[in-house]
mmCIF file with all atom_site columns, C-alpha atoms in Angstrom:
data_model
loop_
_atom_site.group_PDB
_atom_site.id
_atom_site.type_symbol
_atom_site.label_atom_id
_atom_site.label_alt_id
_atom_site.label_comp_id
_atom_site.label_asym_id
_atom_site.label_entity_id
_atom_site.label_seq_id
_atom_site.pdbx_PDB_ins_code
_atom_site.Cartn_x
_atom_site.Cartn_y
_atom_site.Cartn_z
_atom_site.occupancy
_atom_site.B_iso_or_equiv
_atom_site.pdbx_formal_charge
_atom_site.auth_seq_id
_atom_site.auth_comp_id
_atom_site.auth_asym_id
_atom_site.auth_atom_id
_atom_site.pdbx_PDB_model_num
ATOM 1   C CA . UNK A 1 1   ? -22.189 -8.097  12.088  1.00 76.00 ? 1   UNK A CA 1
ATOM 2   C CA . UNK A 1 2   ? -18.954 -10.051 11.397  1.00 91.00 ? 2   UNK A CA 1
ATOM 3   C CA . UNK A 1 3   ? -15.573 -8.077  11.864  1.00 93.00 ? 3   UNK A CA 1
ATOM 4   C CA . UNK A 1 4   ? -13.268 -8.088  8.836   1.00 95.00 ? 4   UNK A CA 1
ATOM 5   C CA . UNK A 1 5   ? -9.885  -9.398  9.147   1.00 95.00 ? 5   UNK A CA 1
ATOM 6   C CA . UNK A 1 6   ? -7.202  -6.819  8.718   1.00 96.00 ? 6   UNK A CA 1
ATOM 7   C CA . UNK A 1 7   ? -6.786  -7.818  5.129   1.00 95.00 ? 7   UNK A CA 1
ATOM 8   C CA . UNK A 1 8   ? -10.252 -7.834  4.346   1.00 97.00 ? 8   UNK A CA 1
ATOM 9   C CA . UNK A 1 9   ? -10.616 -4.455  5.943   1.00 98.00 ? 9   UNK A CA 1
ATOM 10  C CA . UNK A 1 10  ? -7.677  -3.187  3.901   1.00 98.00 ? 10  UNK A CA 1
ATOM 11  C CA . UNK A 1 11  ? -9.442  -4.078  0.769   1.00 98.00 ? 11  UNK A CA 1
ATOM 12  C CA . UNK A 1 12  ? -12.742 -2.799  1.642   1.00 98.00 ? 12  UNK A CA 1
ATOM 13  C CA . UNK A 1 13  ? -11.114 0.577   2.077   1.00 98.00 ? 13  UNK A CA 1
ATOM 14  C CA . UNK A 1 14  ? -9.382  0.201   -1.160  1.00 98.00 ? 14  UNK A CA 1
ATOM 15  C CA . UNK A 1 15  ? -12.529 -0.669  -2.907  1.00 98.00 ? 15  UNK A CA 1
ATOM 16  C CA . UNK A 1 16  ? -14.430 2.220   -1.565  1.00 97.00 ? 16  UNK A CA 1
ATOM 17  C CA . UNK A 1 17  ? -11.831 4.630   -3.005  1.00 97.00 ? 17  UNK A CA 1
ATOM 18  C CA . UNK A 1 18  ? -10.673 3.409   -6.321  1.00 98.00 ? 18  UNK A CA 1
ATOM 19  C CA . UNK A 1 19  ? -12.916 3.121   -9.303  1.00 97.00 ? 19  UNK A CA 1
ATOM 20  C CA . UNK A 1 20  ? -12.589 2.294   -12.978 1.00 97.00 ? 20  UNK A CA 1
ATOM 21  C CA . UNK A 1 21  ? -9.939  4.546   -14.744 1.00 96.00 ? 21  UNK A CA 1
ATOM 22  C CA . UNK A 1 22  ? -8.019  5.308   -11.584 1.00 97.00 ? 22  UNK A CA 1
ATOM 23  C CA . UNK A 1 23  ? -4.390  4.921   -10.843 1.00 96.00 ? 23  UNK A CA 1
ATOM 24  C CA . UNK A 1 24  ? -3.263  2.880   -7.792  1.00 98.00 ? 24  UNK A CA 1
ATOM 25  C CA . UNK A 1 25  ? 0.023   1.840   -6.358  1.00 98.00 ? 25  UNK A CA 1
ATOM 26  C CA . UNK A 1 26  ? 0.880   -1.495  -4.679  1.00 98.00 ? 26  UNK A CA 1
ATOM 27  C CA . UNK A 1 27  ? 4.113   -0.534  -2.604  1.00 98.00 ? 27  UNK A CA 1
ATOM 28  C CA . UNK A 1 28  ? 5.051   -4.012  -1.653  1.00 97.00 ? 28  UNK A CA 1
ATOM 29  C CA . UNK A 1 29  ? 3.946   -6.680  -4.509  1.00 97.00 ? 29  UNK A CA 1
ATOM 30  C CA . UNK A 1 30  ? 4.835   -9.688  -2.289  1.00 95.00 ? 30  UNK A CA 1
ATOM 31  C CA . UNK A 1 31  ? 3.033   -12.451 -3.795  1.00 94.00 ? 31  UNK A CA 1
ATOM 32  C CA . UNK A 1 32  ? 0.858   -10.208 -6.104  1.00 96.00 ? 32  UNK A CA 1
ATOM 33  C CA . UNK A 1 33  ? -2.675  -10.691 -4.249  1.00 97.00 ? 33  UNK A CA 1
ATOM 34  C CA . UNK A 1 34  ? -3.035  -6.893  -3.821  1.00 98.00 ? 34  UNK A CA 1
ATOM 35  C CA . UNK A 1 35  ? -1.428  -6.034  -7.281  1.00 98.00 ? 35  UNK A CA 1
ATOM 36  C CA . UNK A 1 36  ? -4.141  -8.369  -8.836  1.00 97.00 ? 36  UNK A CA 1
ATOM 37  C CA . UNK A 1 37  ? -6.971  -6.908  -6.690  1.00 98.00 ? 37  UNK A CA 1
ATOM 38  C CA . UNK A 1 38  ? -6.107  -3.452  -7.408  1.00 98.00 ? 38  UNK A CA 1
ATOM 39  C CA . UNK A 1 39  ? -5.796  -4.122  -11.239 1.00 98.00 ? 39  UNK A CA 1
ATOM 40  C CA . UNK A 1 40  ? -9.533  -5.279  -11.044 1.00 97.00 ? 40  UNK A CA 1
ATOM 41  C CA . UNK A 1 41  ? -10.351 -2.129  -9.229  1.00 98.00 ? 41  UNK A CA 1
ATOM 42  C CA . UNK A 1 42  ? -9.041  0.150   -11.871 1.00 97.00 ? 42  UNK A CA 1
ATOM 43  C CA . UNK A 1 43  ? -10.456 -1.753  -14.558 1.00 97.00 ? 43  UNK A CA 1
ATOM 44  C CA . UNK A 1 44  ? -9.405  -1.780  -18.423 1.00 95.00 ? 44  UNK A CA 1
ATOM 45  C CA . UNK A 1 45  ? -8.853  2.036   -18.194 1.00 96.00 ? 45  UNK A CA 1
ATOM 46  C CA . UNK A 1 46  ? -6.911  2.396   -15.095 1.00 96.00 ? 46  UNK A CA 1
ATOM 47  C CA . UNK A 1 47  ? -3.269  1.686   -14.095 1.00 96.00 ? 47  UNK A CA 1
ATOM 48  C CA . UNK A 1 48  ? -1.557  0.094   -11.222 1.00 97.00 ? 48  UNK A CA 1
ATOM 49  C CA . UNK A 1 49  ? 2.253   0.464   -10.262 1.00 97.00 ? 49  UNK A CA 1
ATOM 50  C CA . UNK A 1 50  ? 3.555   -2.537  -8.374  1.00 98.00 ? 50  UNK A CA 1
ATOM 51  C CA . UNK A 1 51  ? 6.962   -2.122  -6.325  1.00 98.00 ? 51  UNK A CA 1
ATOM 52  C CA . UNK A 1 52  ? 9.111   -4.634  -4.780  1.00 97.00 ? 52  UNK A CA 1
ATOM 53  C CA . UNK A 1 53  ? 12.722  -4.918  -4.235  1.00 96.00 ? 53  UNK A CA 1
ATOM 54  C CA . UNK A 1 54  ? 12.894  -8.785  -4.618  1.00 95.00 ? 54  UNK A CA 1
ATOM 55  C CA . UNK A 1 55  ? 12.692  -10.451 -8.054  1.00 95.00 ? 55  UNK A CA 1
ATOM 56  C CA . UNK A 1 56  ? 10.915  -13.330 -6.616  1.00 95.00 ? 56  UNK A CA 1
ATOM 57  C CA . UNK A 1 57  ? 8.065   -11.016 -5.639  1.00 96.00 ? 57  UNK A CA 1
ATOM 58  C CA . UNK A 1 58  ? 7.957   -9.430  -9.201  1.00 97.00 ? 58  UNK A CA 1
ATOM 59  C CA . UNK A 1 59  ? 8.018   -12.964 -10.599 1.00 96.00 ? 59  UNK A CA 1
ATOM 60  C CA . UNK A 1 60  ? 5.371   -14.261 -8.298  1.00 96.00 ? 60  UNK A CA 1
ATOM 61  C CA . UNK A 1 61  ? 3.218   -11.248 -9.193  1.00 97.00 ? 61  UNK A CA 1
ATOM 62  C CA . UNK A 1 62  ? 3.613   -11.515 -13.113 1.00 97.00 ? 62  UNK A CA 1
ATOM 63  C CA . UNK A 1 63  ? 2.513   -15.109 -12.776 1.00 96.00 ? 63  UNK A CA 1
ATOM 64  C CA . UNK A 1 64  ? -0.534  -14.001 -10.914 1.00 95.00 ? 64  UNK A CA 1
ATOM 65  C CA . UNK A 1 65  ? -1.841  -11.669 -13.402 1.00 96.00 ? 65  UNK A CA 1
ATOM 66  C CA . UNK A 1 66  ? -3.916  -12.490 -16.378 1.00 93.00 ? 66  UNK A CA 1
ATOM 67  C CA . UNK A 1 67  ? -2.827  -11.252 -19.853 1.00 93.00 ? 67  UNK A CA 1
ATOM 68  C CA . UNK A 1 68  ? -5.588  -8.539  -19.507 1.00 92.00 ? 68  UNK A CA 1
ATOM 69  C CA . UNK A 1 69  ? -4.388  -7.553  -16.071 1.00 94.00 ? 69  UNK A CA 1
ATOM 70  C CA . UNK A 1 70  ? -0.820  -7.315  -17.302 1.00 94.00 ? 70  UNK A CA 1
ATOM 71  C CA . UNK A 1 71  ? -1.709  -4.827  -19.619 1.00 95.00 ? 71  UNK A CA 1
ATOM 72  C CA . UNK A 1 72  ? -2.645  -2.248  -17.166 1.00 96.00 ? 72  UNK A CA 1
ATOM 73  C CA . UNK A 1 73  ? 0.166   -2.982  -14.511 1.00 97.00 ? 73  UNK A CA 1
ATOM 74  C CA . UNK A 1 74  ? 3.620   -1.939  -14.580 1.00 97.00 ? 74  UNK A CA 1
ATOM 75  C CA . UNK A 1 75  ? 5.713   -3.718  -12.138 1.00 98.00 ? 75  UNK A CA 1
ATOM 76  C CA . UNK A 1 76  ? 8.844   -2.134  -10.863 1.00 98.00 ? 76  UNK A CA 1
ATOM 77  C CA . UNK A 1 77  ? 11.892  -4.172  -8.967  1.00 98.00 ? 77  UNK A CA 1
ATOM 78  C CA . UNK A 1 78  ? 12.713  -1.184  -7.030  1.00 97.00 ? 78  UNK A CA 1
ATOM 79  C CA . UNK A 1 79  ? 12.177  0.165   -3.488  1.00 97.00 ? 79  UNK A CA 1
ATOM 80  C CA . UNK A 1 80  ? 8.903   1.980   -2.904  1.00 97.00 ? 80  UNK A CA 1
ATOM 81  C CA . UNK A 1 81  ? 10.641  4.920   -1.848  1.00 97.00 ? 81  UNK A CA 1
ATOM 82  C CA . UNK A 1 82  ? 11.442  5.574   -5.481  1.00 97.00 ? 82  UNK A CA 1
ATOM 83  C CA . UNK A 1 83  ? 7.650   5.724   -6.460  1.00 96.00 ? 83  UNK A CA 1
ATOM 84  C CA . UNK A 1 84  ? 8.046   9.639   -7.785  1.00 93.00 ? 84  UNK A CA 1
ATOM 85  C CA . UNK A 1 85  ? 10.608  8.542   -10.321 1.00 94.00 ? 85  UNK A CA 1
ATOM 86  C CA . UNK A 1 86  ? 8.490   6.085   -11.816 1.00 95.00 ? 86  UNK A CA 1
ATOM 87  C CA . UNK A 1 87  ? 4.651   7.234   -11.933 1.00 92.00 ? 87  UNK A CA 1
ATOM 88  C CA . UNK A 1 88  ? 4.024   8.932   -15.436 1.00 81.00 ? 88  UNK A CA 1
ATOM 89  C CA . UNK A 1 89  ? 2.461   12.499  -15.027 1.00 79.00 ? 89  UNK A CA 1
ATOM 90  C CA . UNK A 1 90  ? -0.851  11.479  -16.631 1.00 77.00 ? 90  UNK A CA 1
ATOM 91  C CA . UNK A 1 91  ? -1.341  8.797   -14.094 1.00 79.00 ? 91  UNK A CA 1
ATOM 92  C CA . UNK A 1 92  ? -0.451  11.036  -11.085 1.00 79.00 ? 92  UNK A CA 1
ATOM 93  C CA . UNK A 1 93  ? -3.533  13.024  -11.380 1.00 84.00 ? 93  UNK A CA 1
ATOM 94  C CA . UNK A 1 94  ? -5.682  9.887   -11.140 1.00 88.00 ? 94  UNK A CA 1
ATOM 95  C CA . UNK A 1 95  ? -3.742  8.488   -8.385  1.00 96.00 ? 95  UNK A CA 1
ATOM 96  C CA . UNK A 1 96  ? -6.568  7.298   -5.954  1.00 97.00 ? 96  UNK A CA 1
ATOM 97  C CA . UNK A 1 97  ? -5.131  4.494   -3.621  1.00 98.00 ? 97  UNK A CA 1
ATOM 98  C CA . UNK A 1 98  ? -1.934  2.819   -2.563  1.00 98.00 ? 98  UNK A CA 1
ATOM 99  C CA . UNK A 1 99  ? -1.348  -0.238  -0.425  1.00 98.00 ? 99  UNK A CA 1
ATOM 100 C CA . UNK A 1 100 ? 1.403   -1.460  1.817   1.00 98.00 ? 100 UNK A CA 1
ATOM 101 C CA . UNK A 1 101 ? 2.078   -4.992  3.385   1.00 96.00 ? 101 UNK A CA 1
ATOM 102 C CA . UNK A 1 102 ? 4.890   -4.066  5.762   1.00 96.00 ? 102 UNK A CA 1
ATOM 103 C CA . UNK A 1 103 ? 7.364   -6.882  6.994   1.00 93.00 ? 103 UNK A CA 1
ATOM 104 C CA . UNK A 1 104 ? 8.649   -9.482  4.734   1.00 88.00 ? 104 UNK A CA 1
ATOM 105 C CA . UNK A 1 105 ? 7.792   -11.646 1.747   1.00 85.00 ? 105 UNK A CA 1
ATOM 106 C CA . UNK A 1 106 ? 5.820   -14.680 3.128   1.00 83.00 ? 106 UNK A CA 1
ATOM 107 C CA . UNK A 1 107 ? 7.694   -17.840 2.314   1.00 81.00 ? 107 UNK A CA 1
ATOM 108 C CA . UNK A 1 108 ? 10.959  -16.161 1.611   1.00 81.00 ? 108 UNK A CA 1
ATOM 109 C CA . UNK A 1 109 ? 13.975  -14.743 3.243   1.00 81.00 ? 109 UNK A CA 1
ATOM 110 C CA . UNK A 1 110 ? 12.766  -13.143 6.542   1.00 82.00 ? 110 UNK A CA 1
ATOM 111 C CA . UNK A 1 111 ? 15.996  -10.741 6.784   1.00 84.00 ? 111 UNK A CA 1
ATOM 112 C CA . UNK A 1 112 ? 14.711  -8.934  3.774   1.00 88.00 ? 112 UNK A CA 1
ATOM 113 C CA . UNK A 1 113 ? 12.281  -6.580  5.383   1.00 91.00 ? 113 UNK A CA 1
ATOM 114 C CA . UNK A 1 114 ? 10.555  -3.104  4.806   1.00 95.00 ? 114 UNK A CA 1
ATOM 115 C CA . UNK A 1 115 ? 12.560  -0.468  6.757   1.00 94.00 ? 115 UNK A CA 1
ATOM 116 C CA . UNK A 1 116 ? 11.161  2.803   8.429   1.00 95.00 ? 116 UNK A CA 1
ATOM 117 C CA . UNK A 1 117 ? 13.400  5.079   6.219   1.00 97.00 ? 117 UNK A CA 1
ATOM 118 C CA . UNK A 1 118 ? 12.150  3.643   2.865   1.00 97.00 ? 118 UNK A CA 1
ATOM 119 C CA . UNK A 1 119 ? 8.451   3.119   3.939   1.00 97.00 ? 119 UNK A CA 1
ATOM 120 C CA . UNK A 1 120 ? 8.304   6.783   5.477   1.00 98.00 ? 120 UNK A CA 1
ATOM 121 C CA . UNK A 1 121 ? 9.813   8.240   2.390   1.00 98.00 ? 121 UNK A CA 1
ATOM 122 C CA . UNK A 1 122 ? 7.421   6.392   0.240   1.00 98.00 ? 122 UNK A CA 1
ATOM 123 C CA . UNK A 1 123 ? 4.499   7.175   2.534   1.00 98.00 ? 123 UNK A CA 1
ATOM 124 C CA . UNK A 1 124 ? 5.257   10.926  2.178   1.00 97.00 ? 124 UNK A CA 1
ATOM 125 C CA . UNK A 1 125 ? 5.661   10.791  -1.644  1.00 96.00 ? 125 UNK A CA 1
ATOM 126 C CA . UNK A 1 126 ? 2.351   9.017   -2.084  1.00 97.00 ? 126 UNK A CA 1
ATOM 127 C CA . UNK A 1 127 ? 0.438   11.480  0.067   1.00 97.00 ? 127 UNK A CA 1
ATOM 128 C CA . UNK A 1 128 ? 1.832   14.379  -1.863  1.00 95.00 ? 128 UNK A CA 1
ATOM 129 C CA . UNK A 1 129 ? 0.754   12.627  -5.105  1.00 95.00 ? 129 UNK A CA 1
ATOM 130 C CA . UNK A 1 130 ? -2.669  11.229  -3.822  1.00 96.00 ? 130 UNK A CA 1
ATOM 131 C CA . UNK A 1 131 ? -5.835  12.898  -5.116  1.00 96.00 ? 131 UNK A CA 1
ATOM 132 C CA . UNK A 1 132 ? -8.338  14.260  -2.834  1.00 97.00 ? 132 UNK A CA 1
ATOM 133 C CA . UNK A 1 133 ? -10.737 11.332  -1.691  1.00 97.00 ? 133 UNK A CA 1
ATOM 134 C CA . UNK A 1 134 ? -7.818  9.053   -2.260  1.00 98.00 ? 134 UNK A CA 1
ATOM 135 C CA . UNK A 1 135 ? -6.472  6.424   0.446   1.00 98.00 ? 135 UNK A CA 1
ATOM 136 C CA . UNK A 1 136 ? -3.283  5.097   1.456   1.00 98.00 ? 136 UNK A CA 1
ATOM 137 C CA . UNK A 1 137 ? -3.694  1.866   3.550   1.00 98.00 ? 137 UNK A CA 1
ATOM 138 C CA . UNK A 1 138 ? -0.706  0.184   5.398   1.00 98.00 ? 138 UNK A CA 1
ATOM 139 C CA . UNK A 1 139 ? -0.884  -3.256  6.781   1.00 97.00 ? 139 UNK A CA 1
ATOM 140 C CA . UNK A 1 140 ? 1.538   -3.316  9.374   1.00 97.00 ? 140 UNK A CA 1
ATOM 141 C CA . UNK A 1 141 ? 3.242   -6.667  10.188  1.00 94.00 ? 141 UNK A CA 1
ATOM 142 C CA . UNK A 1 142 ? 5.597   -6.072  13.057  1.00 94.00 ? 142 UNK A CA 1
ATOM 143 C CA . UNK A 1 143 ? 6.611   -9.454  14.609  1.00 88.00 ? 143 UNK A CA 1
ATOM 144 C CA . UNK A 1 144 ? 10.094  -9.555  13.153  1.00 87.00 ? 144 UNK A CA 1
ATOM 145 C CA . UNK A 1 145 ? 13.426  -8.047  13.580  1.00 86.00 ? 145 UNK A CA 1
ATOM 146 C CA . UNK A 1 146 ? 13.088  -4.209  13.084  1.00 89.00 ? 146 UNK A CA 1
ATOM 147 C CA . UNK A 1 147 ? 9.324   -4.339  13.057  1.00 90.00 ? 147 UNK A CA 1
ATOM 148 C CA . UNK A 1 148 ? 8.517   -2.668  16.083  1.00 94.00 ? 148 UNK A CA 1
ATOM 149 C CA . UNK A 1 149 ? 11.009  0.235   15.149  1.00 95.00 ? 149 UNK A CA 1
ATOM 150 C CA . UNK A 1 150 ? 8.964   0.669   11.882  1.00 95.00 ? 150 UNK A CA 1
ATOM 151 C CA . UNK A 1 151 ? 5.760   0.409   13.657  1.00 96.00 ? 151 UNK A CA 1
ATOM 152 C CA . UNK A 1 152 ? 6.547   3.208   16.233  1.00 96.00 ? 152 UNK A CA 1
ATOM 153 C CA . UNK A 1 153 ? 8.266   5.531   13.355  1.00 97.00 ? 153 UNK A CA 1
ATOM 154 C CA . UNK A 1 154 ? 4.880   5.135   11.388  1.00 98.00 ? 154 UNK A CA 1
ATOM 155 C CA . UNK A 1 155 ? 2.697   5.517   13.913  1.00 98.00 ? 155 UNK A CA 1
ATOM 156 C CA . UNK A 1 156 ? 4.509   8.587   15.335  1.00 98.00 ? 156 UNK A CA 1
ATOM 157 C CA . UNK A 1 157 ? 4.578   10.051  11.641  1.00 98.00 ? 157 UNK A CA 1
ATOM 158 C CA . UNK A 1 158 ? 0.760   9.588   10.720  1.00 98.00 ? 158 UNK A CA 1
ATOM 159 C CA . UNK A 1 159 ? -0.203  11.209  14.191  1.00 98.00 ? 159 UNK A CA 1
ATOM 160 C CA . UNK A 1 160 ? 1.298   14.304  13.073  1.00 98.00 ? 160 UNK A CA 1
ATOM 161 C CA . UNK A 1 161 ? -0.602  14.623  9.661   1.00 98.00 ? 161 UNK A CA 1
ATOM 162 C CA . UNK A 1 162 ? -2.810  17.614  9.743   1.00 97.00 ? 162 UNK A CA 1
ATOM 163 C CA . UNK A 1 163 ? -6.308  16.656  10.503  1.00 97.00 ? 163 UNK A CA 1
ATOM 164 C CA . UNK A 1 164 ? -7.615  19.350  8.089   1.00 97.00 ? 164 UNK A CA 1
ATOM 165 C CA . UNK A 1 165 ? -5.834  17.576  5.278   1.00 98.00 ? 165 UNK A CA 1
ATOM 166 C CA . UNK A 1 166 ? -6.060  13.864  6.194   1.00 98.00 ? 166 UNK A CA 1
ATOM 167 C CA . UNK A 1 167 ? -8.199  11.502  8.164   1.00 98.00 ? 167 UNK A CA 1
ATOM 168 C CA . UNK A 1 168 ? -6.159  8.773   9.785   1.00 98.00 ? 168 UNK A CA 1
ATOM 169 C CA . UNK A 1 169 ? -7.583  5.516   11.142  1.00 98.00 ? 169 UNK A CA 1
ATOM 170 C CA . UNK A 1 170 ? -6.231  2.325   12.971  1.00 98.00 ? 170 UNK A CA 1
ATOM 171 C CA . UNK A 1 171 ? -7.890  -0.838  12.747  1.00 98.00 ? 171 UNK A CA 1
ATOM 172 C CA . UNK A 1 172 ? -6.542  -3.637  15.073  1.00 96.00 ? 172 UNK A CA 1
ATOM 173 C CA . UNK A 1 173 ? -7.785  -6.717  17.220  1.00 95.00 ? 173 UNK A CA 1
ATOM 174 C CA . UNK A 1 174 ? -6.362  -5.662  20.494  1.00 93.00 ? 174 UNK A CA 1
ATOM 175 C CA . UNK A 1 175 ? -6.898  -9.301  22.195  1.00 94.00 ? 175 UNK A CA 1
ATOM 176 C CA . UNK A 1 176 ? -4.770  -11.470 19.655  1.00 93.00 ? 176 UNK A CA 1
ATOM 177 C CA . UNK A 1 177 ? -1.451  -12.855 20.794  1.00 92.00 ? 177 UNK A CA 1
ATOM 178 C CA . UNK A 1 178 ? 2.090   -12.724 19.064  1.00 91.00 ? 178 UNK A CA 1
ATOM 179 C CA . UNK A 1 179 ? 1.953   -9.295  17.578  1.00 93.00 ? 179 UNK A CA 1
ATOM 180 C CA . UNK A 1 180 ? -0.896  -9.297  15.400  1.00 94.00 ? 180 UNK A CA 1
ATOM 181 C CA . UNK A 1 181 ? -1.025  -7.012  12.329  1.00 96.00 ? 181 UNK A CA 1
ATOM 182 C CA . UNK A 1 182 ? -2.950  -3.996  12.111  1.00 96.00 ? 182 UNK A CA 1
ATOM 183 C CA . UNK A 1 183 ? -4.128  -1.496  9.537   1.00 98.00 ? 183 UNK A CA 1
ATOM 184 C CA . UNK A 1 184 ? -3.391  2.349   9.255   1.00 98.00 ? 184 UNK A CA 1
ATOM 185 C CA . UNK A 1 185 ? -5.752  3.902   6.498   1.00 98.00 ? 185 UNK A CA 1
ATOM 186 C CA . UNK A 1 186 ? -5.017  7.257   5.578   1.00 98.00 ? 186 UNK A CA 1
ATOM 187 C CA . UNK A 1 187 ? -7.719  9.296   3.616   1.00 98.00 ? 187 UNK A CA 1
ATOM 188 C CA . UNK A 1 188 ? -6.852  12.600  1.817   1.00 98.00 ? 188 UNK A CA 1
ATOM 189 C CA . UNK A 1 189 ? -9.541  15.061  2.372   1.00 96.00 ? 189 UNK A CA 1
ATOM 190 C CA . UNK A 1 190 ? -11.390 16.852  -0.383  1.00 83.00 ? 190 UNK A CA 1
#
C-alpha cells in the first residue's frame, strides 16, 4: 500500500462522493486544478461553482478549462463566504461536494490569504446546503502569517459538529517538517 499525498487523498474523497449530474464547489480556485477536476466529476449534466477573490486565479482557471468544461462551470470573483448568494436553487438540491485549498495562491502575492472568518462562514453555509452523503474537503496550508490562527479556529469548529449529522476526519503526515498541509474531510451523514 502507498499512502496518498494530501492532495491525492482530497481528490480520492471527492471522487467517491461526486457523480455525473451533481453540483460541486471549488471554494478557492487558485490555479484551476480543482475546478477542472470537479468539472470532470460532475460530467456534462452537472455544474461547478468556482470562487476566488483574485482576478489572477479566475483568469488562470478559465485558461485551464476546455470549452466543454467551461459550459458546466460558473467562475465567481468573490469571497467563498458569499456562496449562498450565487448557487442557483436547482443546483442546491444536487450539491454533493466542495473543496478548499486554504492559504495563498501559489506563485502570487503571499499577503492575500484565506481568513478564519470567511472560511468558517463559507464552511457553515456549504454544510447547510450539502446533500446527505456529500463531502466538504479542506486542504489546510498553514505555514504563512495568519495560517495557524485559521487552522486553530477551523479545527475548533469542526470538532463541535454533531457526530449524528457529520463524520469529520483529519488526514495528515505527522513526521514532516515545516508545517505540512493536512486534510479535513467532512461527510454529511445520510
